[in-house]
């Protein structure tokens, strides 16, 4: 449980790599394919850098990650109790500078995500729930000079999606919870 928490909440590569060793890279890739993630592949451990010559790179597509997040939200990825546990874990995300940045600070909203960063790359995959429904987001940004730039792009896209998905709740007052 501690390793899962560290992997999700702070994107800890050491915890992630321990879990990869425990589960097995081949089993992880098989499960990903079984769950419909056909264009993504775990090819190496997380090293905090892009692959160097002679190494395979991990491949991830926003569509695959949106698909698996939707399967978790709708309890189709596993048994209902397991999917709810996954959503609870995603809700422990500590980096609120991406998808969570502009989620209204209102108890009727719940969000969770898993982010990642490499040089020039930032991404976040998650969900935002409200009484009006649940929004699934997978935002991958490449070509950014600074991580903070990628985080702001992700946050702005998420804010637009929140406003479009929940207009009756959000209204026109804006979503910037960082301005309080």
PDB file of C-alpha atoms in Angstrom:
ATOM      1  CA  UNK A   1       0.000   0.000   0.000  1.00  0.00           C
ATOM      2  CA  UNK A   2       2.844   2.393   0.806  1.00  0.00           C
ATOM      3  CA  UNK A   3       4.502   1.774  -2.560  1.00  0.00           C
ATOM      4  CA  UNK A   4       1.220   2.351  -4.402  1.00  0.00           C
ATOM      5  CA  UNK A   5       0.674   5.573  -2.471  1.00  0.00           C
ATOM      6  CA  UNK A   6       4.175   6.836  -3.303  1.00  0.00           C
ATOM      7  CA  UNK A   7       3.867   5.840  -6.967  1.00  0.00           C
ATOM      8  CA  UNK A   8       0.557   7.655  -7.429  1.00  0.00           C
ATOM      9  CA  UNK A   9       0.623  10.580  -5.002  1.00  0.00           C
ATOM     10  CA  UNK A  10       4.152  11.871  -5.640  1.00  0.00           C
ATOM     11  CA  UNK A  11       5.152   9.903  -8.770  1.00  0.00           C
ATOM     12  CA  UNK A  12       8.033   8.236  -6.928  1.00  0.00           C
ATOM     13  CA  UNK A  13      10.149   6.291  -9.433  1.00  0.00           C
ATOM     14  CA  UNK A  14      11.773   4.043  -6.812  1.00  0.00           C
ATOM     15  CA  UNK A  15       8.361   2.868  -5.598  1.00  0.00           C
ATOM     16  CA  UNK A  16       7.159   2.470  -9.191  1.00  0.00           C
ATOM     17  CA  UNK A  17      10.179   0.377 -10.143  1.00  0.00           C
ATOM     18  CA  UNK A  18       9.761  -1.849  -7.086  1.00  0.00           C
ATOM     19  CA  UNK A  19       6.137  -2.476  -8.092  1.00  0.00           C
ATOM     20  CA  UNK A  20       7.204  -3.190 -11.689  1.00  0.00           C
ATOM     21  CA  UNK A  21       9.707  -5.785 -10.412  1.00  0.00           C
ATOM     22  CA  UNK A  22       7.038  -7.332  -8.174  1.00  0.00           C
ATOM     23  CA  UNK A  23       4.338  -7.562 -10.845  1.00  0.00           C
ATOM     24  CA  UNK A  24       6.644  -8.195 -13.806  1.00  0.00           C
ATOM     25  CA  UNK A  25       6.948  -6.049 -16.901  1.00  0.00           C
ATOM     26  CA  UNK A  26       5.480  -8.732 -19.178  1.00  0.00           C
ATOM     27  CA  UNK A  27       2.439  -9.202 -16.924  1.00  0.00           C
ATOM     28  CA  UNK A  28       1.907  -5.440 -16.784  1.00  0.00           C
ATOM     29  CA  UNK A  29       2.020  -5.177 -20.583  1.00  0.00           C
ATOM     30  CA  UNK A  30      -0.363  -8.143 -20.941  1.00  0.00           C
ATOM     31  CA  UNK A  31      -2.824  -6.536 -18.545  1.00  0.00           C
ATOM     32  CA  UNK A  32      -2.551  -3.208 -20.360  1.00  0.00           C
ATOM     33  CA  UNK A  33      -3.452  -4.902 -23.658  1.00  0.00           C
ATOM     34  CA  UNK A  34      -6.315  -6.840 -22.039  1.00  0.00           C
ATOM     35  CA  UNK A  35      -7.715  -3.536 -20.813  1.00  0.00           C
ATOM     36  CA  UNK A  36      -7.583  -2.006 -24.298  1.00  0.00           C
ATOM     37  CA  UNK A  37      -4.313  -0.091 -24.049  1.00  0.00           C
ATOM     38  CA  UNK A  38      -3.098  -1.137 -27.494  1.00  0.00           C
ATOM     39  CA  UNK A  39      -0.698   1.723 -28.288  1.00  0.00           C
ATOM     40  CA  UNK A  40       1.097   2.027 -24.938  1.00  0.00           C
ATOM     41  CA  UNK A  41       3.924  -0.149 -23.650  1.00  0.00           C
ATOM     42  CA  UNK A  42       6.108  -0.395 -20.569  1.00  0.00           C
ATOM     43  CA  UNK A  43       9.574  -1.104 -21.969  1.00  0.00           C
ATOM     44  CA  UNK A  44      11.932  -0.110 -19.167  1.00  0.00           C
ATOM     45  CA  UNK A  45      12.047   1.055 -15.592  1.00  0.00           C
ATOM     46  CA  UNK A  46      11.357   4.671 -14.651  1.00  0.00           C
ATOM     47  CA  UNK A  47      14.653   6.538 -14.568  1.00  0.00           C
ATOM     48  CA  UNK A  48      13.595  10.194 -14.605  1.00  0.00           C
ATOM     49  CA  UNK A  49      14.999  10.657 -18.083  1.00  0.00           C
ATOM     50  CA  UNK A  50      14.287   9.758 -21.668  1.00  0.00           C
ATOM     51  CA  UNK A  51      15.760   6.569 -23.091  1.00  0.00           C
ATOM     52  CA  UNK A  52      19.343   6.704 -24.272  1.00  0.00           C
ATOM     53  CA  UNK A  53      20.737   4.977 -27.339  1.00  0.00           C
ATOM     54  CA  UNK A  54      20.238   1.232 -27.063  1.00  0.00           C
ATOM     55  CA  UNK A  55      17.301   1.490 -24.636  1.00  0.00           C
ATOM     56  CA  UNK A  56      13.659   1.050 -25.504  1.00  0.00           C
ATOM     57  CA  UNK A  57      11.399   3.936 -24.519  1.00  0.00           C
ATOM     58  CA  UNK A  58       8.162   3.583 -22.625  1.00  0.00           C
ATOM     59  CA  UNK A  59       5.243   4.462 -24.899  1.00  0.00           C
ATOM     60  CA  UNK A  60       2.042   6.083 -23.703  1.00  0.00           C
ATOM     61  CA  UNK A  61      -0.896   7.567 -25.570  1.00  0.00           C
ATOM     62  CA  UNK A  62      -3.492   9.885 -24.120  1.00  0.00           C
ATOM     63  CA  UNK A  63      -6.263   7.792 -25.705  1.00  0.00           C
ATOM     64  CA  UNK A  64      -5.065   4.612 -24.000  1.00  0.00           C
ATOM     65  CA  UNK A  65      -4.824   6.324 -20.635  1.00  0.00           C
ATOM     66  CA  UNK A  66      -8.213   7.997 -21.024  1.00  0.00           C
ATOM     67  CA  UNK A  67      -9.653   4.582 -21.931  1.00  0.00           C
ATOM     68  CA  UNK A  68      -8.242   2.881 -18.816  1.00  0.00           C
ATOM     69  CA  UNK A  69      -9.257   5.761 -16.551  1.00  0.00           C
ATOM     70  CA  UNK A  70     -12.785   5.563 -17.940  1.00  0.00           C
ATOM     71  CA  UNK A  71     -12.782   1.809 -17.291  1.00  0.00           C
ATOM     72  CA  UNK A  72     -11.772   2.467 -13.685  1.00  0.00           C
ATOM     73  CA  UNK A  73     -14.398   5.218 -13.222  1.00  0.00           C
ATOM     74  CA  UNK A  74     -17.137   2.962 -14.643  1.00  0.00           C
ATOM     75  CA  UNK A  75     -15.899  -0.071 -12.664  1.00  0.00           C
ATOM     76  CA  UNK A  76     -15.132  -2.072 -15.812  1.00  0.00           C
ATOM     77  CA  UNK A  77     -11.368  -2.356 -15.255  1.00  0.00           C
ATOM     78  CA  UNK A  78     -11.780  -4.691 -12.267  1.00  0.00           C
ATOM     79  CA  UNK A  79     -14.259  -5.550  -9.546  1.00  0.00           C
ATOM     80  CA  UNK A  80     -16.169  -2.558  -8.208  1.00  0.00           C
ATOM     81  CA  UNK A  81     -14.365  -2.526  -4.847  1.00  0.00           C
ATOM     82  CA  UNK A  82     -10.986  -2.551  -6.605  1.00  0.00           C
ATOM     83  CA  UNK A  83     -11.984   0.284  -8.936  1.00  0.00           C
ATOM     84  CA  UNK A  84     -13.201   2.367  -5.981  1.00  0.00           C
ATOM     85  CA  UNK A  85      -9.894   1.706  -4.214  1.00  0.00           C
ATOM     86  CA  UNK A  86      -8.052   2.888  -7.352  1.00  0.00           C
ATOM     87  CA  UNK A  87     -10.119   6.081  -7.455  1.00  0.00           C
ATOM     88  CA  UNK A  88      -9.422   6.675  -3.772  1.00  0.00           C
ATOM     89  CA  UNK A  89      -5.707   6.242  -4.436  1.00  0.00           C
ATOM     90  CA  UNK A  90      -5.790   8.635  -7.416  1.00  0.00           C
ATOM     91  CA  UNK A  91      -7.549  11.153  -5.143  1.00  0.00           C
ATOM     92  CA  UNK A  92      -4.426  11.267  -2.957  1.00  0.00           C
ATOM     93  CA  UNK A  93      -2.464  13.042  -5.727  1.00  0.00           C
ATOM     94  CA  UNK A  94      -0.227  15.664  -4.126  1.00  0.00           C
ATOM     95  CA  UNK A  95       0.547  17.683  -7.271  1.00  0.00           C
ATOM     96  CA  UNK A  96      -2.429  20.006  -7.639  1.00  0.00           C
ATOM     97  CA  UNK A  97      -0.739  22.156 -10.290  1.00  0.00           C
ATOM     98  CA  UNK A  98      -2.096  20.173 -13.240  1.00  0.00           C
ATOM     99  CA  UNK A  99      -5.595  18.648 -13.562  1.00  0.00           C
ATOM    100  CA  UNK A 100      -6.479  19.634 -10.000  1.00  0.00           C
ATOM    101  CA  UNK A 101      -5.356  23.272 -10.192  1.00  0.00           C
ATOM    102  CA  UNK A 102      -8.706  24.808 -11.120  1.00  0.00           C
ATOM    103  CA  UNK A 103     -11.106  22.201  -9.788  1.00  0.00           C
ATOM    104  CA  UNK A 104     -13.558  24.206  -7.665  1.00  0.00           C
ATOM    105  CA  UNK A 105     -12.889  23.978  -3.941  1.00  0.00           C
ATOM    106  CA  UNK A 106     -16.329  22.635  -3.309  1.00  0.00           C
ATOM    107  CA  UNK A 107     -17.170  19.335  -1.580  1.00  0.00           C
ATOM    108  CA  UNK A 108     -19.363  18.321  -4.497  1.00  0.00           C
ATOM    109  CA  UNK A 109     -16.220  18.072  -6.664  1.00  0.00           C
ATOM    110  CA  UNK A 110     -13.700  15.239  -6.354  1.00  0.00           C
ATOM    111  CA  UNK A 111     -10.619  14.769  -8.483  1.00  0.00           C
ATOM    112  CA  UNK A 112      -7.702  12.404  -8.729  1.00  0.00           C
ATOM    113  CA  UNK A 113      -4.854  11.834 -11.134  1.00  0.00           C
ATOM    114  CA  UNK A 114      -1.503  10.301 -11.924  1.00  0.00           C
ATOM    115  CA  UNK A 115       1.079  12.606 -13.411  1.00  0.00           C
ATOM    116  CA  UNK A 116       4.502  12.169 -14.889  1.00  0.00           C
ATOM    117  CA  UNK A 117       7.367  14.268 -16.137  1.00  0.00           C
ATOM    118  CA  UNK A 118      10.460  13.816 -18.245  1.00  0.00           C
ATOM    119  CA  UNK A 119      12.677  16.473 -19.795  1.00  0.00           C
ATOM    120  CA  UNK A 120      10.438  18.439 -22.179  1.00  0.00           C
ATOM    121  CA  UNK A 121       7.388  16.323 -21.301  1.00  0.00           C
ATOM    122  CA  UNK A 122       4.590  16.700 -18.765  1.00  0.00           C
ATOM    123  CA  UNK A 123       1.376  14.727 -18.484  1.00  0.00           C
ATOM    124  CA  UNK A 124      -1.527  14.099 -16.173  1.00  0.00           C
ATOM    125  CA  UNK A 125      -4.298  11.525 -16.380  1.00  0.00           C
ATOM    126  CA  UNK A 126      -7.299  11.547 -14.113  1.00  0.00           C
ATOM    127  CA  UNK A 127     -10.903  12.265 -13.351  1.00  0.00           C
ATOM    128  CA  UNK A 128     -13.085  15.021 -11.943  1.00  0.00           C
ATOM    129  CA  UNK A 129     -16.447  14.067 -10.453  1.00  0.00           C
ATOM    130  CA  UNK A 130     -19.393  16.290  -9.649  1.00  0.00           C
ATOM    131  CA  UNK A 131     -23.132  15.756  -9.176  1.00  0.00           C
ATOM    132  CA  UNK A 132     -23.450  16.341 -12.943  1.00  0.00           C
ATOM    133  CA  UNK A 133     -21.175  13.425 -13.836  1.00  0.00           C
ATOM    134  CA  UNK A 134     -17.546  12.465 -14.163  1.00  0.00           C
ATOM    135  CA  UNK A 135     -15.018  13.915 -16.562  1.00  0.00           C
ATOM    136  CA  UNK A 136     -12.015  11.810 -17.629  1.00  0.00           C
ATOM    137  CA  UNK A 137      -8.896  13.676 -18.765  1.00  0.00           C
ATOM    138  CA  UNK A 138      -5.627  12.511 -20.281  1.00  0.00           C
ATOM    139  CA  UNK A 139      -3.424  15.452 -21.210  1.00  0.00           C
ATOM    140  CA  UNK A 140       0.066  14.877 -22.585  1.00  0.00           C
ATOM    141  CA  UNK A 141       2.315  17.860 -23.371  1.00  0.00           C
ATOM    142  CA  UNK A 142       5.616  17.621 -25.227  1.00  0.00           C
ATOM    143  CA  UNK A 143       8.180  20.248 -26.164  1.00  0.00           C
ATOM    144  CA  UNK A 144       8.026  22.356 -23.014  1.00  0.00           C
ATOM    145  CA  UNK A 145      11.192  24.019 -21.764  1.00  0.00           C
ATOM    146  CA  UNK A 146      10.214  24.096 -18.078  1.00  0.00           C
ATOM    147  CA  UNK A 147       7.992  21.709 -16.125  1.00  0.00           C
ATOM    148  CA  UNK A 148       5.944  24.632 -14.800  1.00  0.00           C
ATOM    149  CA  UNK A 149       5.060  25.565 -18.408  1.00  0.00           C
ATOM    150  CA  UNK A 150       3.703  22.063 -19.024  1.00  0.00           C
ATOM    151  CA  UNK A 151       1.790  22.151 -15.775  1.00  0.00           C
ATOM    152  CA  UNK A 152       0.109  25.437 -16.723  1.00  0.00           C
ATOM    153  CA  UNK A 153      -0.870  24.110 -20.163  1.00  0.00           C
ATOM    154  CA  UNK A 154      -2.397  21.015 -18.556  1.00  0.00           C
ATOM    155  CA  UNK A 155      -4.200  23.139 -15.950  1.00  0.00           C
ATOM    156  CA  UNK A 156      -5.624  25.475 -18.608  1.00  0.00           C
ATOM    157  CA  UNK A 157      -6.884  22.577 -20.733  1.00  0.00           C
ATOM    158  CA  UNK A 158      -8.423  20.960 -17.648  1.00  0.00           C
ATOM    159  CA  UNK A 159     -10.096  24.266 -16.681  1.00  0.00           C
ATOM    160  CA  UNK A 160     -11.676  24.574 -20.127  1.00  0.00           C
ATOM    161  CA  UNK A 161     -12.861  20.966 -19.965  1.00  0.00           C
ATOM    162  CA  UNK A 162     -14.335  21.470 -16.486  1.00  0.00           C
ATOM    163  CA  UNK A 163     -16.202  24.561 -17.619  1.00  0.00           C
ATOM    164  CA  UNK A 164     -17.550  22.770 -20.707  1.00  0.00           C
ATOM    165  CA  UNK A 165     -18.485  19.600 -18.795  1.00  0.00           C
ATOM    166  CA  UNK A 166     -20.085  21.263 -15.764  1.00  0.00           C
ATOM    167  CA  UNK A 167     -21.415  24.685 -16.888  1.00  0.00           C
ATOM    168  CA  UNK A 168     -24.441  24.632 -14.586  1.00  0.00           C
ATOM    169  CA  UNK A 169     -22.238  24.055 -11.556  1.00  0.00           C
ATOM    170  CA  UNK A 170     -19.286  26.222 -12.526  1.00  0.00           C
ATOM    171  CA  UNK A 171     -21.254  29.070 -14.036  1.00  0.00           C
ATOM    172  CA  UNK A 172     -19.319  31.955 -15.493  1.00  0.00           C
ATOM    173  CA  UNK A 173     -17.496  32.894 -12.306  1.00  0.00           C
ATOM    174  CA  UNK A 174     -14.366  31.091 -13.422  1.00  0.00           C
ATOM    175  CA  UNK A 175     -12.497  28.211 -11.889  1.00  0.00           C
ATOM    176  CA  UNK A 176      -9.296  29.667 -10.547  1.00  0.00           C
ATOM    177  CA  UNK A 177      -9.107  28.248  -7.056  1.00  0.00           C
ATOM    178  CA  UNK A 178      -5.548  29.544  -6.776  1.00  0.00           C
ATOM    179  CA  UNK A 179      -6.839  33.122  -6.654  1.00  0.00           C
ATOM    180  CA  UNK A 180      -8.547  32.697  -3.284  1.00  0.00           C
TER     181      UNK A 180
END
